[in-house]
PDB file of C-alpha atoms in Angstrom:
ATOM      1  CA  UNK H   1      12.692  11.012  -2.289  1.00  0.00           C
ATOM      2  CA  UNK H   2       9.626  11.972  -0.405  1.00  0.00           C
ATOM      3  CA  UNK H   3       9.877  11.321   3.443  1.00  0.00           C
ATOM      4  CA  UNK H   4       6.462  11.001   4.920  1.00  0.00           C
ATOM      5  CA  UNK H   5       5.877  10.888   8.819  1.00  0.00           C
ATOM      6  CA  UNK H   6       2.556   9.799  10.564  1.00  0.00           C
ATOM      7  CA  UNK H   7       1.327  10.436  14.352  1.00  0.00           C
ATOM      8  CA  UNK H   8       0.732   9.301  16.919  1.00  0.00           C
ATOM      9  CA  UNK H   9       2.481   5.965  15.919  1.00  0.00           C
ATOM     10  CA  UNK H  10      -0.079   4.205  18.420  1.00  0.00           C
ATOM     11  CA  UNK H  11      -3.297   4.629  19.574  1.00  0.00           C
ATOM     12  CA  UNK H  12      -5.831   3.286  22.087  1.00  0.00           C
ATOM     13  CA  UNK H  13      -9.165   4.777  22.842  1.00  0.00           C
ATOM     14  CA  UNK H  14     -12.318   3.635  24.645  1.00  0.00           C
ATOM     15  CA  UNK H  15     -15.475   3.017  22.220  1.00  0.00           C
ATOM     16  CA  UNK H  16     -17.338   5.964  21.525  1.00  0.00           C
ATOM     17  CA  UNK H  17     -14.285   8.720  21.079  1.00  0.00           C
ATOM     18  CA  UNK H  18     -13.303  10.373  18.749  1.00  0.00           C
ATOM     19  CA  UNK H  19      -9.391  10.652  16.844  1.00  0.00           C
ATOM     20  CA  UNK H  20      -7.078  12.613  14.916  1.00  0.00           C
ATOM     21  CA  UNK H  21      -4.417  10.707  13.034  1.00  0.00           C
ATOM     22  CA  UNK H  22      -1.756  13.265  11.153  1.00  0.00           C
ATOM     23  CA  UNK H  23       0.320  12.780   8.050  1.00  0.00           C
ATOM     24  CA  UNK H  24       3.420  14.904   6.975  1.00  0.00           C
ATOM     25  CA  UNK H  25       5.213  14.905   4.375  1.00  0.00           C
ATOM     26  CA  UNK H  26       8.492  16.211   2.651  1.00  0.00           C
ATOM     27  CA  UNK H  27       7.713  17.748  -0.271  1.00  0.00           C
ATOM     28  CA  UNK H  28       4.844  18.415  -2.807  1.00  0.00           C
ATOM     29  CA  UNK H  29       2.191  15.335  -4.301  1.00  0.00           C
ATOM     30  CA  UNK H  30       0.257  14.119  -6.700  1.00  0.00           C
ATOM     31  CA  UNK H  31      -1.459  11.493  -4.645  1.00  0.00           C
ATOM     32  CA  UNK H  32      -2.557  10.979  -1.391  1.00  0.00           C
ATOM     33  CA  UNK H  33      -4.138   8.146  -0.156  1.00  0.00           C
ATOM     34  CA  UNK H  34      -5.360   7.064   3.667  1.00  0.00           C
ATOM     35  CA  UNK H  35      -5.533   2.936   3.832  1.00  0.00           C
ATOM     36  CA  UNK H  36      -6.694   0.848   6.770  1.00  0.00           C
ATOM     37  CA  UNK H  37      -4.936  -2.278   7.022  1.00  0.00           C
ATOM     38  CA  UNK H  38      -7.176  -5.398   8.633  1.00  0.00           C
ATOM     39  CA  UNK H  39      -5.455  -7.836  10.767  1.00  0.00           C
ATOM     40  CA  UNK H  40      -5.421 -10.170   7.922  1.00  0.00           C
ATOM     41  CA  UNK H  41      -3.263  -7.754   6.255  1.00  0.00           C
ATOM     42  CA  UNK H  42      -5.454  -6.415   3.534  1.00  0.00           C
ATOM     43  CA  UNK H  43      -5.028  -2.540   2.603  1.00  0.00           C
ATOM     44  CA  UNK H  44      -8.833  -1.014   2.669  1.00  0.00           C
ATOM     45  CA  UNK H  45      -9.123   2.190   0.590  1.00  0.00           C
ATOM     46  CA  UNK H  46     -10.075   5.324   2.818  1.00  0.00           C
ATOM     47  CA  UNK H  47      -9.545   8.504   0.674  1.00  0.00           C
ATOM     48  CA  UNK H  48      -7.775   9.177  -2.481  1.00  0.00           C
ATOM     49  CA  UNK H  49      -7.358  13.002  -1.566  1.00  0.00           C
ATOM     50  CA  UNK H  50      -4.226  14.911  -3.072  1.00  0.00           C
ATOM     51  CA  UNK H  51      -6.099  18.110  -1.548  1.00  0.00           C
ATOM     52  CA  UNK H  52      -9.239  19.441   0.039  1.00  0.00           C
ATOM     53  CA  UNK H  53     -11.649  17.440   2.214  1.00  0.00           C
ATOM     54  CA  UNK H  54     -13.808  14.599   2.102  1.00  0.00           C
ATOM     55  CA  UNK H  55     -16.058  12.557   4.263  1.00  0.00           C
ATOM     56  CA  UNK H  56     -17.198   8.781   4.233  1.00  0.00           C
ATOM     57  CA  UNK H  57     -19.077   8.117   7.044  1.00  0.00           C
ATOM     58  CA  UNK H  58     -17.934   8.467  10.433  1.00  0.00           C
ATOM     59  CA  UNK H  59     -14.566   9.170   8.751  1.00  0.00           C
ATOM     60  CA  UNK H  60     -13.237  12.421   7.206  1.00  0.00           C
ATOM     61  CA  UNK H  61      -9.975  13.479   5.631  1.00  0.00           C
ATOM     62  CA  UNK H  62      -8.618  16.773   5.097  1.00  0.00           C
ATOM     63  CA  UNK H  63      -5.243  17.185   3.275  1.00  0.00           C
ATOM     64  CA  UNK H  64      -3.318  20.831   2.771  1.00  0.00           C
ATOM     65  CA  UNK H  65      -0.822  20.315   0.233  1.00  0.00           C
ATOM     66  CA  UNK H  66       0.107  23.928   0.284  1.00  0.00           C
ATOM     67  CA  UNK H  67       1.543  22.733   3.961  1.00  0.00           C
ATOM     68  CA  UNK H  68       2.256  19.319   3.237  1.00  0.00           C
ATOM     69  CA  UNK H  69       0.309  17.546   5.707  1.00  0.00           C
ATOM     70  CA  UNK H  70      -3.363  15.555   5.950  1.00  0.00           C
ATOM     71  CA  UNK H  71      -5.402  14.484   8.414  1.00  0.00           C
ATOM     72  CA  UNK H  72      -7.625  11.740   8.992  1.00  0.00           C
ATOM     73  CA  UNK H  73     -10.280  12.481  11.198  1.00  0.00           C
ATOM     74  CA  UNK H  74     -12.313   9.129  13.029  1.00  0.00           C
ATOM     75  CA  UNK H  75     -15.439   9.697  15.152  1.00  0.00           C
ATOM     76  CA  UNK H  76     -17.520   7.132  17.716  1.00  0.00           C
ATOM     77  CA  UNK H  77     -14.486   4.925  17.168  1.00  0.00           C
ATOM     78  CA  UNK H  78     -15.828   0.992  17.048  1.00  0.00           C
ATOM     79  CA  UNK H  79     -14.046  -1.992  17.844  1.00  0.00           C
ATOM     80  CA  UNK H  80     -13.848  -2.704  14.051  1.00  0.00           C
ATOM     81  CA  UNK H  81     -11.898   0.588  13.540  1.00  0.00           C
ATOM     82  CA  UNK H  82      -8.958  -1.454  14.821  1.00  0.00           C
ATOM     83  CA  UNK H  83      -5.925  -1.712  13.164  1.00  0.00           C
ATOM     84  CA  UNK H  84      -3.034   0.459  11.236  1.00  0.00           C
ATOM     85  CA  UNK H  85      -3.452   3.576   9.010  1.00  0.00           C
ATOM     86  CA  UNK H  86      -1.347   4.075   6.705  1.00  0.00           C
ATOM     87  CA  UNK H  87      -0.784   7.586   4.613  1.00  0.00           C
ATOM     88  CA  UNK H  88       0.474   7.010   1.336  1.00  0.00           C
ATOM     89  CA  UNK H  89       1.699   9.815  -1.260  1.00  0.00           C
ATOM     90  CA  UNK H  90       3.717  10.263  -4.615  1.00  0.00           C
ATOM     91  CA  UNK H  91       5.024  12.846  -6.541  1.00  0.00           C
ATOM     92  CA  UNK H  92       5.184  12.823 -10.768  1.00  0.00           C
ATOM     93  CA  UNK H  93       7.549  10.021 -11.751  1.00  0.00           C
ATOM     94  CA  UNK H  94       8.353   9.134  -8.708  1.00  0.00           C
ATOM     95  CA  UNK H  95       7.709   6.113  -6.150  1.00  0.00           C
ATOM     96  CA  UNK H  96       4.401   5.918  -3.628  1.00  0.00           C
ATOM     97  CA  UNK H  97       5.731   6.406  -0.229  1.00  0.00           C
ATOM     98  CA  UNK H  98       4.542   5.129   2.584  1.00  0.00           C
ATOM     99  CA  UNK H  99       4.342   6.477   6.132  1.00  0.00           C
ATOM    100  CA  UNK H 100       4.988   3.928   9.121  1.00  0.00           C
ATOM    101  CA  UNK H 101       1.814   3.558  10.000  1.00  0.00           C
ATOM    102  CA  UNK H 102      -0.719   4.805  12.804  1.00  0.00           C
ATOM    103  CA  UNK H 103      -2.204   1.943  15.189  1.00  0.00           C
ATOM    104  CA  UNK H 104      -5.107   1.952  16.667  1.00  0.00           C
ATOM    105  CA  UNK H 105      -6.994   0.310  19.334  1.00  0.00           C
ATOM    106  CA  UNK H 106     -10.590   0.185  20.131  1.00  0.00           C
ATOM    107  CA  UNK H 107     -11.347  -0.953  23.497  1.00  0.00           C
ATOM    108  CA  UNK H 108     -15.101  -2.067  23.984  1.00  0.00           C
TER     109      UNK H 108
ATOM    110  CA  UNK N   1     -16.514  -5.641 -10.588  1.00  0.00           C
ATOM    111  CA  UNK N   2     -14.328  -8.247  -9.327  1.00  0.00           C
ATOM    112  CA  UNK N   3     -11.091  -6.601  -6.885  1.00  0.00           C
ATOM    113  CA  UNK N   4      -7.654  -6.848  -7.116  1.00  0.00           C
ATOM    114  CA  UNK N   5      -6.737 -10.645  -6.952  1.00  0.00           C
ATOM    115  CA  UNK N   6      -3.285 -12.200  -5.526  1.00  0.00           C
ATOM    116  CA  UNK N   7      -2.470 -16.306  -6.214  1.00  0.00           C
ATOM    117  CA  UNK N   8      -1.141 -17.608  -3.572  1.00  0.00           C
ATOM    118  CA  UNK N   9      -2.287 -16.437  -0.702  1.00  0.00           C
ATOM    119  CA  UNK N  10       0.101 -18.095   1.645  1.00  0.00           C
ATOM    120  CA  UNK N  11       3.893 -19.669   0.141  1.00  0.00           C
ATOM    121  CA  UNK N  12       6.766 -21.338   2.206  1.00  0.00           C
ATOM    122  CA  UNK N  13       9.758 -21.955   0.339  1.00  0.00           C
ATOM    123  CA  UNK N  14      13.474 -22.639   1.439  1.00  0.00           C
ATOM    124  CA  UNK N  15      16.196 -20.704   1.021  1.00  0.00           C
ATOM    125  CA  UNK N  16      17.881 -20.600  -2.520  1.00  0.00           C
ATOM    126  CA  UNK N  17      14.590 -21.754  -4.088  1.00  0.00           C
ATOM    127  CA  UNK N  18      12.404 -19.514  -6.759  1.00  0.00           C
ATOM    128  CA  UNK N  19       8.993 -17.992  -6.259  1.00  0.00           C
ATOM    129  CA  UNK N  20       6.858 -16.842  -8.877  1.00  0.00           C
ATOM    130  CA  UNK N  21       3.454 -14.886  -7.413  1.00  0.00           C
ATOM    131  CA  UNK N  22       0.861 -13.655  -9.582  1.00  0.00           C
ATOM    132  CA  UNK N  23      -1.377 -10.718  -9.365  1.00  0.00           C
ATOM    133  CA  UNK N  24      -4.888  -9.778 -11.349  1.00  0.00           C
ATOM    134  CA  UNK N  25      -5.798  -6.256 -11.686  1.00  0.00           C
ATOM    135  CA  UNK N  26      -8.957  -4.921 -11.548  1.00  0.00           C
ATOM    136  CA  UNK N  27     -10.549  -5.048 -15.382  1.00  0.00           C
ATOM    137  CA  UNK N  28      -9.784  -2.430 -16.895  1.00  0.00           C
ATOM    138  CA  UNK N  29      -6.475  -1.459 -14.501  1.00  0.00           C
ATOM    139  CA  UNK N  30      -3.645  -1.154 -16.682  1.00  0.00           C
ATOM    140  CA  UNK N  31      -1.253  -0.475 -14.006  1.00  0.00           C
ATOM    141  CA  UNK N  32       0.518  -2.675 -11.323  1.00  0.00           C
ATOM    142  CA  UNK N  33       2.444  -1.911  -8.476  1.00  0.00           C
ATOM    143  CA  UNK N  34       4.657  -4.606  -6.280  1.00  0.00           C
ATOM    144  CA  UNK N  35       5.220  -3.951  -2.523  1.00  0.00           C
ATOM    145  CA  UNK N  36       6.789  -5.564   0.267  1.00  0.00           C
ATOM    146  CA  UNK N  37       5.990  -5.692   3.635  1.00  0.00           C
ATOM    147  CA  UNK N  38       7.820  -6.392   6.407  1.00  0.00           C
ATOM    148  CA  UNK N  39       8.105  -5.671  10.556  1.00  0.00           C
ATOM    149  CA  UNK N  40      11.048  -4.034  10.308  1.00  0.00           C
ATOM    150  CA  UNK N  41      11.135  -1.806   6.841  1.00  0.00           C
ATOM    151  CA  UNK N  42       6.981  -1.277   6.691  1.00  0.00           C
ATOM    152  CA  UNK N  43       5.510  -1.118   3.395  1.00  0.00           C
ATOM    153  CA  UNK N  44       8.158  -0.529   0.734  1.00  0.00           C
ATOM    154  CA  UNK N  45       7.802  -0.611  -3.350  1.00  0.00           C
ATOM    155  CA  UNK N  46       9.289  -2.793  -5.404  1.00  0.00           C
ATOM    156  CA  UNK N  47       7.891  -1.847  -9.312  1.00  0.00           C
ATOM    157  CA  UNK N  48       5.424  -0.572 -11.236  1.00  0.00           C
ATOM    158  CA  UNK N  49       4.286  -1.957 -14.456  1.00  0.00           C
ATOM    159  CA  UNK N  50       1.534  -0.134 -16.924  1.00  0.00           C
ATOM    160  CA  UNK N  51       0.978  -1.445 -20.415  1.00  0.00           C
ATOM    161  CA  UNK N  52       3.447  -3.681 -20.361  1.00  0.00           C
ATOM    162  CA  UNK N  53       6.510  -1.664 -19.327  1.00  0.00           C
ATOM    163  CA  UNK N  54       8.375  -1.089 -16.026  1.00  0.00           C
ATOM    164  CA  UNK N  55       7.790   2.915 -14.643  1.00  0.00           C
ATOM    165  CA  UNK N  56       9.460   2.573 -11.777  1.00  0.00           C
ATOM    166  CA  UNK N  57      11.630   0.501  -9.698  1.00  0.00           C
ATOM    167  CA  UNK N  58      12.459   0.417  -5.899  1.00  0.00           C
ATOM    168  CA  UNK N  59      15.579  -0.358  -4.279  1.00  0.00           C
ATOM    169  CA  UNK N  60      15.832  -4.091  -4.117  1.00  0.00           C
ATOM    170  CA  UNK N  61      18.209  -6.494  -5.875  1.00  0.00           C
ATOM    171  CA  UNK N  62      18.461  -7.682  -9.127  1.00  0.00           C
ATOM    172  CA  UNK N  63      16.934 -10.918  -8.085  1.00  0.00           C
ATOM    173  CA  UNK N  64      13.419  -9.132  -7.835  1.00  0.00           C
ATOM    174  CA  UNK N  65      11.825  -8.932 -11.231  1.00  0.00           C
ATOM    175  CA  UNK N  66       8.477  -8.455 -12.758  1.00  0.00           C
ATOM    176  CA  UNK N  67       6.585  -8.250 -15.806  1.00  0.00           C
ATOM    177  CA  UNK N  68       3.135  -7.493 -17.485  1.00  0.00           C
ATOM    178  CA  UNK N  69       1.294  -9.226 -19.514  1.00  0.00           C
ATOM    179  CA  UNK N  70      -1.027  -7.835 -22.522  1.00  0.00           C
ATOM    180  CA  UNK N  71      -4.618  -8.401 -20.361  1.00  0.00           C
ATOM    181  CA  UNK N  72      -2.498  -6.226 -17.517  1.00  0.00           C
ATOM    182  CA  UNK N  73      -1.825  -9.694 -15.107  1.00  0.00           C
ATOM    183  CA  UNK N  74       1.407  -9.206 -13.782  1.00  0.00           C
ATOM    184  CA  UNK N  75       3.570 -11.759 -11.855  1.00  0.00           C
ATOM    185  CA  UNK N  76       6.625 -11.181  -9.606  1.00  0.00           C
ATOM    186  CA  UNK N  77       9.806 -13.530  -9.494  1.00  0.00           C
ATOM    187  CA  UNK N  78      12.078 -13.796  -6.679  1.00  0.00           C
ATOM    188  CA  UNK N  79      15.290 -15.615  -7.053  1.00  0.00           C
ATOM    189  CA  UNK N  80      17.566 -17.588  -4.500  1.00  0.00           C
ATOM    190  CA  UNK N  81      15.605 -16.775  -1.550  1.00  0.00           C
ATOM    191  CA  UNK N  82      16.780 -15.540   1.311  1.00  0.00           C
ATOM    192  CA  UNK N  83      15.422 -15.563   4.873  1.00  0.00           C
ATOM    193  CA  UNK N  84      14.937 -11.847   4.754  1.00  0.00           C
ATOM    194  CA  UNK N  85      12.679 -11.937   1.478  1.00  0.00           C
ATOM    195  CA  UNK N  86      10.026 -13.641   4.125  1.00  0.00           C
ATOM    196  CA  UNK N  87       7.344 -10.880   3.654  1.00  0.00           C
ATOM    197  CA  UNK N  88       3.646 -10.032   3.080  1.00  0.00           C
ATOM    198  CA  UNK N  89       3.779  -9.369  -0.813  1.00  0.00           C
ATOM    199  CA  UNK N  90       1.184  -6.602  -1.796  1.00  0.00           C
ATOM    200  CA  UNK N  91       0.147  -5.733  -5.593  1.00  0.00           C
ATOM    201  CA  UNK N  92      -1.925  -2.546  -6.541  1.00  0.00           C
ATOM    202  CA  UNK N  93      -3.994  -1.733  -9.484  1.00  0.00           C
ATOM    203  CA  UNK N  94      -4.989   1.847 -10.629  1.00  0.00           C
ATOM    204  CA  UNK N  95      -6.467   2.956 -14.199  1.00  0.00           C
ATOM    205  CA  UNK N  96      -3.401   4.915 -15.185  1.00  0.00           C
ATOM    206  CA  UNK N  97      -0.149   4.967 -13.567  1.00  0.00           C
ATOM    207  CA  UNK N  98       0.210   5.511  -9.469  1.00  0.00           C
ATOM    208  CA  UNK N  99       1.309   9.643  -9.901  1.00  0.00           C
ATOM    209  CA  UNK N 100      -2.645  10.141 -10.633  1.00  0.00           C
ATOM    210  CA  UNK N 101      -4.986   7.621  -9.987  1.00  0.00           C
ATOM    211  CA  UNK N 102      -6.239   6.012  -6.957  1.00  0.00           C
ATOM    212  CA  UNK N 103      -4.834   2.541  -6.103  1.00  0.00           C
ATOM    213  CA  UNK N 104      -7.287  -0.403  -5.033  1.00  0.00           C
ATOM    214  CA  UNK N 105      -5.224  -3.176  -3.011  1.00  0.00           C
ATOM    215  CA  UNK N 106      -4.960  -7.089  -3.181  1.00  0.00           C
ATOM    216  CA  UNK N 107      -5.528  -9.444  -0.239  1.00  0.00           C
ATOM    217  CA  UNK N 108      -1.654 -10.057  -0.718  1.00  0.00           C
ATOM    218  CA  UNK N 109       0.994 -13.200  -0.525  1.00  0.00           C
ATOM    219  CA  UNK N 110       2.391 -14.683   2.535  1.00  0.00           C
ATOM    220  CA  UNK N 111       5.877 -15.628   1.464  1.00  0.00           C
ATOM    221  CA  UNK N 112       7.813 -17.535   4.200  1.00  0.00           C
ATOM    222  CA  UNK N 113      11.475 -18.725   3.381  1.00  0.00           C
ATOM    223  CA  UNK N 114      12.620 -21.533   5.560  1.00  0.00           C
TER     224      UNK N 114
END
């Protein structure tokens, strides 16, 4: 199956800055999708973006299939940004995947 | 429109016991995925139900089932529980099946096993 590998695996910045958080994975997708998961456990939707580039905010996702690898792209981090990101991907028929998980902390 | 909906939110049970938890899609999902989540394993997948049937499976034992019902609910049954089915149980709903349509989460089950 699809192996899918996410970096850094933790994360602490100050207010204010700005991140990178990477996805790879093994082979080629159907579906991608970034999550944030709250401490309460709760999986918030970020992108659904199998390819190209989007933006939401203060958050934007770009994801190269062709290379196998997204990233998700966070800017003037706030406290609330806190928590783990998770990439998530499939292939036709197959099982999502997910990676282990980025996690971040926002120090005021 | 109303999200994804899990019942219970938080379960303690002791080993060898049964658990039944219960997930509502969004309306007009037709498709529900199971996973578990643990410290150890992260988030892994357990099945995937549209219309009814099972698409897919994961790699867990025969005592994790599922099923679908006809207005897309689906509920998950664990038997003889062990300490290592204590997890945070996660359903997903998407329009279609997971290969091509975006996934919206529920708040999820606490299931501790004593």
């Amino acid at each position: 199956g699809i192996q899918v590998e996410q970096s850094p695996p933790d994360l602490i910045l100050q207010e204010g800055a700005n991140s990178t958080l990477r996805c790879n994975f093994s082979d080629s997708v159907n579906n991608l999708q970034w999550f944030h998961q709250n401490p309460w456990g709760q999986l918030i939707n970020l992108f659904y973006i199998p390819s190209g580039t989007k933006q939401n905010g203060r958050l934007s996702a770009t994801t190269v299939a062709t290379e196998r690898y997204s990233l998700l792209y966070i800017s003037s981090s706030q406290t609330t940004d806190s928590g783990v990101y998770f990439c998530a991907v499939v292939n036709y028929g197959q099982n999502f995947v997910f990676g282990p998980g980025t996690r971040l902390s926002v120090l005021p | 429109k109303a999200g994804v909906t899990q019942t219970p939110r938080y379960l303690i049970k002791t080993r060898g016991q049964q658990v039944t938890l219960s997930c509502s899609p969004i309306s007009g999902h037709r498709s529900v995925s199971w996973y578990q989540q643990t410290p150890g394993q992260g988030l892994q997948f357990l099945f995937e139900y549209f219309s009814e049937t099972q698409r897919n499976k994961g790699n867990f034992p025969g005592r994790f089932s599922g099923r679908q019902f006809s207005n897309s609910r689906s509920e998950m049954n664990v038997s003889t529980l062990e300490l290592g089915d204590s997890a945070l149980y996660l359903c997903a709903s998407s329009w279609g099946t997971s290969w091509g349509n975006e996934q919206f989460f529920g708040p999820g089950t606490r299931l501790t096993v004593l």
